[in-house]
Coordinates of C-alpha atoms in Angstrom, one line a residue:
X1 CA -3.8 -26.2 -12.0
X2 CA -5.8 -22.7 -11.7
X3 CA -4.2 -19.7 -11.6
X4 CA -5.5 -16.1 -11.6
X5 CA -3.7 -12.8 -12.5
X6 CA -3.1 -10.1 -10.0
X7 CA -2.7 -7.0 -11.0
X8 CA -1.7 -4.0 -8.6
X9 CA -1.6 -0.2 -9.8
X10 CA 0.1 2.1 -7.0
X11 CA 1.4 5.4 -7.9
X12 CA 4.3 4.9 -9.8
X13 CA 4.2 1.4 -10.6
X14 CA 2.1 -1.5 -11.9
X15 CA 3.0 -5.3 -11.1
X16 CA 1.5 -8.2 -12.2
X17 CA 1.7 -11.6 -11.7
X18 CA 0.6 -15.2 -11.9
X19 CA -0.6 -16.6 -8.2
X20 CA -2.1 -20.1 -7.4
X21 CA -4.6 -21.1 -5.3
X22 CA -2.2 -21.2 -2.1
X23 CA -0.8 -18.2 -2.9
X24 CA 2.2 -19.0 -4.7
X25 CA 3.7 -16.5 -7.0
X26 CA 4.8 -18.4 -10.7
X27 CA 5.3 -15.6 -12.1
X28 CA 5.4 -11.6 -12.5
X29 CA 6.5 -7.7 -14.1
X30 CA 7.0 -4.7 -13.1
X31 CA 6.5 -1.6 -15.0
X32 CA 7.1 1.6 -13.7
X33 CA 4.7 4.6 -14.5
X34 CA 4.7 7.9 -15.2
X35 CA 2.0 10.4 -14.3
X36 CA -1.6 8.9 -15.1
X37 CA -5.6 9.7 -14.8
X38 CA -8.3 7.0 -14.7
X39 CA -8.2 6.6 -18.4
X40 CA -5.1 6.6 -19.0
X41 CA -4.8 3.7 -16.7
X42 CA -7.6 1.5 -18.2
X43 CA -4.6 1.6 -21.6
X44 CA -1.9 1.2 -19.7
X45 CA -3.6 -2.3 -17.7
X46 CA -4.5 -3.6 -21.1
X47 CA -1.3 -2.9 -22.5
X48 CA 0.5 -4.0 -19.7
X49 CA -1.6 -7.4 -19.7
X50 CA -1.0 -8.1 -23.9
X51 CA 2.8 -7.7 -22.8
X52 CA 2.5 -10.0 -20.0
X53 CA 0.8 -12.8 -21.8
X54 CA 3.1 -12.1 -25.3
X55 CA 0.4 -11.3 -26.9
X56 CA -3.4 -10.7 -27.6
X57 CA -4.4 -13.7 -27.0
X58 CA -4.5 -16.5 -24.0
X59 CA -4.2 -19.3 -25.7
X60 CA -4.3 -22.6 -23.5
X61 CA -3.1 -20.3 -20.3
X62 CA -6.1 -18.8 -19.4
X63 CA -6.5 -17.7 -15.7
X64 CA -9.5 -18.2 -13.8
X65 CA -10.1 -14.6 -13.6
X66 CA -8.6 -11.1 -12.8
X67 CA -8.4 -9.5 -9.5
X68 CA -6.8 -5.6 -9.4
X69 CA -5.7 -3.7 -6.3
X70 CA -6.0 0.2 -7.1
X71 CA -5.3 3.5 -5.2
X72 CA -8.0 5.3 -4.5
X73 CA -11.3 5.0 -3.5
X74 CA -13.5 1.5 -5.1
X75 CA -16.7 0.2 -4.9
X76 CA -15.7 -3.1 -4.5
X77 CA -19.4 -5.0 -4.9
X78 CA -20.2 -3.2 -8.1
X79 CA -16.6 -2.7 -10.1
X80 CA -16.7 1.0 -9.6
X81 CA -13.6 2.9 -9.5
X82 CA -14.3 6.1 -8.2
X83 CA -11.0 7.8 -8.0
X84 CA -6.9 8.1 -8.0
X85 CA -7.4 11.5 -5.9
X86 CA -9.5 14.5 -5.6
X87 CA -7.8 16.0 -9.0
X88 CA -8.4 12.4 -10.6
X89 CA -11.6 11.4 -10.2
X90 CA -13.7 9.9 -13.3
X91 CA -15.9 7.1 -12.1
X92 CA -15.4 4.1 -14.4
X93 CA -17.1 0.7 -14.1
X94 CA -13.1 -0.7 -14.4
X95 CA -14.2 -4.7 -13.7
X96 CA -16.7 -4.7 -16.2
X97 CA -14.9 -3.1 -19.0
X98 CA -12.1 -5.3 -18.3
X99 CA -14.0 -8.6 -18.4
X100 CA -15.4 -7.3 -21.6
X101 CA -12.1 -6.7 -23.6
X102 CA -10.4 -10.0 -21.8
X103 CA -13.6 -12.1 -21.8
X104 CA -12.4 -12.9 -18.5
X105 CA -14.0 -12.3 -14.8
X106 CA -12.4 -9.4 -13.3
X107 CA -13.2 -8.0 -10.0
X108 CA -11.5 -4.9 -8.2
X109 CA -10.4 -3.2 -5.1
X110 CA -8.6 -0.8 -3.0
X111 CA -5.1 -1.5 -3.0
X112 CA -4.5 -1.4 0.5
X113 CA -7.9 -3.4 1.1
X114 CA -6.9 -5.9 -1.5
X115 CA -3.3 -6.8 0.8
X116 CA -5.6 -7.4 3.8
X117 CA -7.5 -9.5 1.9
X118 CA -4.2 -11.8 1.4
X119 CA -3.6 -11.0 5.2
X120 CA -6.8 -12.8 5.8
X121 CA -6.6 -15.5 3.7
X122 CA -2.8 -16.5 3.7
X123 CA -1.5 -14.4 6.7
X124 CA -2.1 -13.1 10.0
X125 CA -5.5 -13.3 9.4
X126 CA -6.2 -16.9 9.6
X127 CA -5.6 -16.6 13.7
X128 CA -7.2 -13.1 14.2
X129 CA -10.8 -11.4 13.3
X130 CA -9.7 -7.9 15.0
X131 CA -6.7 -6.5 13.1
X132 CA -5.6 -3.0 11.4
X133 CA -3.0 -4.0 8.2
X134 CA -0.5 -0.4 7.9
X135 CA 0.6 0.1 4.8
X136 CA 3.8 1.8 5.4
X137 CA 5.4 2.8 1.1
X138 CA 5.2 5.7 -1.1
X139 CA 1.9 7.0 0.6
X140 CA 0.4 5.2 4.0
X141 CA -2.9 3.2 4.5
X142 CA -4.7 1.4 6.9
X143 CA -7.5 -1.5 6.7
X144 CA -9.2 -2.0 10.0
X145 CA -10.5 -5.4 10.2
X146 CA -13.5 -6.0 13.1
X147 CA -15.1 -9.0 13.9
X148 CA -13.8 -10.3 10.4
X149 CA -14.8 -7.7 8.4
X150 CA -13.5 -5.1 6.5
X151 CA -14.2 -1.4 7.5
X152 CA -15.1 0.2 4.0
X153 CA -16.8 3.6 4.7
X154 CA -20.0 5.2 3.1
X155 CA -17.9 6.5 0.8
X156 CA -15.4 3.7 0.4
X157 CA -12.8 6.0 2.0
X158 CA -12.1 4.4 5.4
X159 CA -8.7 4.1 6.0
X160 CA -6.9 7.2 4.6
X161 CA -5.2 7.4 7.6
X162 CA -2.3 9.2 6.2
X163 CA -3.7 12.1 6.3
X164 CA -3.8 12.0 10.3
X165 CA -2.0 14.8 12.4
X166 CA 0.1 12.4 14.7
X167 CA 2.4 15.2 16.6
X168 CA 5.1 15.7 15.1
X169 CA 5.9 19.0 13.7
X170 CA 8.0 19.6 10.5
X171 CA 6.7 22.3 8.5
X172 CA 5.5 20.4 5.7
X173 CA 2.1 21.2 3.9
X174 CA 0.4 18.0 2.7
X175 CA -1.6 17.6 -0.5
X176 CA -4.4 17.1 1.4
X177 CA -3.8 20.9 2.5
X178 CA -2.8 20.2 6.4
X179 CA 0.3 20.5 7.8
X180 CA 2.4 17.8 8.7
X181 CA 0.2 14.8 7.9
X182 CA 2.0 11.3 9.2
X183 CA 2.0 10.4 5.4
X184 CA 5.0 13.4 4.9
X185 CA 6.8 12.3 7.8
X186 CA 7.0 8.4 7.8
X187 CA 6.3 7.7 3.9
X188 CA 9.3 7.3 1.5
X189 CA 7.8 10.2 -0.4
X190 CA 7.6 12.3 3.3
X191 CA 11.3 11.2 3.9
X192 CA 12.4 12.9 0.7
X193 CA 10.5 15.9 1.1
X194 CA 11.7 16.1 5.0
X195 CA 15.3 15.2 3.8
X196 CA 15.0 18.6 1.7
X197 CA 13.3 20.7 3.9
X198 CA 15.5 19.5 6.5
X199 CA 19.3 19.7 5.1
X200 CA 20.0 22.9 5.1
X201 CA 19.3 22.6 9.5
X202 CA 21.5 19.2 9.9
X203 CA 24.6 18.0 8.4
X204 CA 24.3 14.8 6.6
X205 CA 26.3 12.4 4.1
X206 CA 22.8 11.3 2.6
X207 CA 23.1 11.7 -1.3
X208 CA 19.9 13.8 -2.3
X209 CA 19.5 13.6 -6.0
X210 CA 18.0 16.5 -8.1
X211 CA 15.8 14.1 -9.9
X212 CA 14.3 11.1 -8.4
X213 CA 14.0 10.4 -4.4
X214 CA 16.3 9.7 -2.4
X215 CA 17.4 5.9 -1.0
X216 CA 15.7 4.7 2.0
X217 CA 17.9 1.8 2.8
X218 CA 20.7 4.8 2.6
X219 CA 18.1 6.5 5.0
X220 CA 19.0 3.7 7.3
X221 CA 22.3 2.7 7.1
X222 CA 23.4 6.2 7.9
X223 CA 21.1 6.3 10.6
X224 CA 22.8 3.5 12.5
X225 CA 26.2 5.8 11.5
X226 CA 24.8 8.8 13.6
X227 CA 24.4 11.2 10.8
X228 CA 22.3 13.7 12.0
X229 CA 19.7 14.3 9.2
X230 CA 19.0 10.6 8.7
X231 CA 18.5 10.2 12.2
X232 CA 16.4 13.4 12.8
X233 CA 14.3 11.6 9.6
X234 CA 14.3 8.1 10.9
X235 CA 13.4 9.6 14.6
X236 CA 10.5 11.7 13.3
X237 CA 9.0 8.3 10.9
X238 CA 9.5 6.1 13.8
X239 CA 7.3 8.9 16.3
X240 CA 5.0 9.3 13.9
X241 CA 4.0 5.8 12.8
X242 CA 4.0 4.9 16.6
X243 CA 1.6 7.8 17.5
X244 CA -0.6 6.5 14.6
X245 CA -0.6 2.9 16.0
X246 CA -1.4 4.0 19.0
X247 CA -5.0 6.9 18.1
X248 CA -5.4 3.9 15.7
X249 CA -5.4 0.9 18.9
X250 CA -7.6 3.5 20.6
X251 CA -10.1 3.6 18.2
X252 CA -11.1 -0.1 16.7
X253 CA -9.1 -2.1 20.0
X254 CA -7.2 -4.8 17.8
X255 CA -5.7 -7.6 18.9
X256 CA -2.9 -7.3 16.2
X257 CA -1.6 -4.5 14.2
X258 CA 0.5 -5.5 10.9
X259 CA 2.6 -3.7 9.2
X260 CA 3.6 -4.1 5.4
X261 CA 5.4 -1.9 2.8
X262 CA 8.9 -0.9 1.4
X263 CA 9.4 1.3 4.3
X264 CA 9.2 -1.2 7.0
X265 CA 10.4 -4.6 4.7
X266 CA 13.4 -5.1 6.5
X267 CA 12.4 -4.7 10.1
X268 CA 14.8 -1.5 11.0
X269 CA 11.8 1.1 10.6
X270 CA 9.6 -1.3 12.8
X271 CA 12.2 -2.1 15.8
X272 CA 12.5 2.0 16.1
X273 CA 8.3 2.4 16.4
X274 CA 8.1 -0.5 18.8
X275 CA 10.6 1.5 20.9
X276 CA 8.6 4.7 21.0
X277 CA 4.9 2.7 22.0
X278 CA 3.7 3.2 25.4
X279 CA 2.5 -0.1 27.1
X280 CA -0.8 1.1 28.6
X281 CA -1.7 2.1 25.2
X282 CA -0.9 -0.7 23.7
X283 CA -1.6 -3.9 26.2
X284 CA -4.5 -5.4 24.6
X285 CA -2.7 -5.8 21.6
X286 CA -1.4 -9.1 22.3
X287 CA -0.4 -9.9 18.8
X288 CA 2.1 -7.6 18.9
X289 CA 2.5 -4.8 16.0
X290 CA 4.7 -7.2 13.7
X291 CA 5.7 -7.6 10.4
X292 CA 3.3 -9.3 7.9
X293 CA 4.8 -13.0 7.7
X294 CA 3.6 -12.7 4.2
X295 CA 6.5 -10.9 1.9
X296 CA 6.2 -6.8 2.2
X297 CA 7.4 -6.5 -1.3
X298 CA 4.8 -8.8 -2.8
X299 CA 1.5 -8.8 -0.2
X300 CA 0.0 -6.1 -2.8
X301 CA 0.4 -8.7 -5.9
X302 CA -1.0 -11.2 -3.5
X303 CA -4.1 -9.3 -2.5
X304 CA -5.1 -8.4 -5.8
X305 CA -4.8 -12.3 -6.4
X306 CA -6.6 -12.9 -3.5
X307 CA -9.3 -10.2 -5.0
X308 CA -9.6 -12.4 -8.1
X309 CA -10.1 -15.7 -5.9
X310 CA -12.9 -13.6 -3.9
X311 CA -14.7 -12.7 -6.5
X312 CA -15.0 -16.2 -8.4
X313 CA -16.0 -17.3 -4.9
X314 CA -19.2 -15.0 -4.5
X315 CA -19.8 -15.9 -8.1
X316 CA -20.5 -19.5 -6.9

């Protein structure tokens, strides 16, 4: 049977995983990550891969090739990994150096770019060739797919649409340098800044931990318990994501917008945007704005598989 390795890099974790041909998951890691550059990363896949396999070698096991999803910006065609962020950036021809030290094929992408690609092969995809895929996690993406293609950029940037202004108004300054970007207000790291920011104005039972982030599921459940903070937090996420659905409908006219991520896995998040579009806006979407049908947790994984499969394709 043919498998390929999928290996996705966000920004605080790496997974990997063993995926067939149909998009079946045998196996898979996670590994959680501190703060890394470009080169740092290149040691931390390779160590990451010996640990996965058990060793240096793959023996009888060998997968058909490598596919990675990254953040940041890639040149997809060439294996060019530009950069993490404007304060990481060190191009390095990642698939090639990779092949070399695994003697395998290896082929790259965007990490958001690379779940759209398992959206088009195993998902919503296979019924639609005008679709925007939200990444809605840690940070939040888009992939606007037109007439079956990929929208990539001149400078493989498209789809940074976190760093929109969508209208709602917190106070918070964005690494990006504007204020109140839709990537602080509806990403689980924007809920934990807002949840600080916002405390001291609304009382609240949410636990907010010194070190780490706090829970998003606890986000929720106290929602639905009408504690004012979580609700002001899940109110403001729910307007912002809608707003960006709906500039975002406006600009490429899909016929289905799909959502995946942590912050919307379990369909709360997604019920409280639906609430908030407006239907003239949105009546050409006739796909609705739904869930991925492929799992949230796991459509990453599956899209740097789906990278691998891709590339051996073009190869042939």
């Amino acid at each position: 049977m043919k498998t390929y390795l999928g290996i996705n890099l966000s920004g605080y974790q790496l997974m990997i995983g063993e995926i067939t041909d149909e998009g079946t998951i045998l196996r898979k890691k996670d590994y959680r990550l501190d703060f890394f550059n470009q080169e740092s990363a290149f040691e931390i896949i390779k160590s990451t891969l010996e640990d996965f396999r058990g060793g240096p070698e793959w023996g009888n096991e060998c997968p058909e090739a490598i596919g990675l999803g990254l953040i940041g910006r890639v040149n997809a065609d060439e294996g060019i990994w530009y950069q993490i962020d404007p304060q990481r950036t060190h191009p390095i021809n990642l698939a090639a150096e990779l092949s070399e030290w695994t003697g395998i094929p290896c082929f790259i992408d965007n990490d958001v770019k690379s779940a759209t690609r398992a959206v088009i092969r195993w998902g919503l995809g296979q019924q639609t060739q005008d679709f925007i895929y939200i990444y809605v996690g840690t940070g939040i993406a888009a992939s606007l797919v037109i007439g079956g293609r990929q929208v990539r950029g001149s400078h493989f940037n498209a789809g940074e649409v976190g760093h929109l202004r969508v209208g709602v108004q917190v106070g918070l300054r964005c690494p990006c340098g504007r204020m109140d970007c839709v990537e602080t207000i509806a990403s689980s790291v924007g809920l934990d800044r807002q949840a600080r920011f916002l405390c001291k104005y609304y009382d609240t039972k949410l636990e907010i931990p010194q070190r780490g982030r706090i829970h998003v599921p606890d986000v929720f459940r106290l929602c639905q318990q009408d504690d004012p903070l979580c609700k002001k937090l899940v109110d403001n996420a729910a307007e912002a994501m809608a707003n960006l659905i709906m500039d975002l409908v406006r600009v490429s006219d899909p016929d289905t917008v799909i959502l995946g991520g942590e912050m919307v896995a379990d369909g709360y998040l997604l019920e409280r945007i639906r609430e908030k579009l407006q239907t003239v806006t949105v009546r050409f979407v006739t796909g609705g704005v739904v869930l991925t049908k492929l799992d949230p947790h796991l459509i990453s994984l599956l899209g740097a598989g789906a990278v691998a499969m891709d590339g051996m394709k073009r190869q042939s």
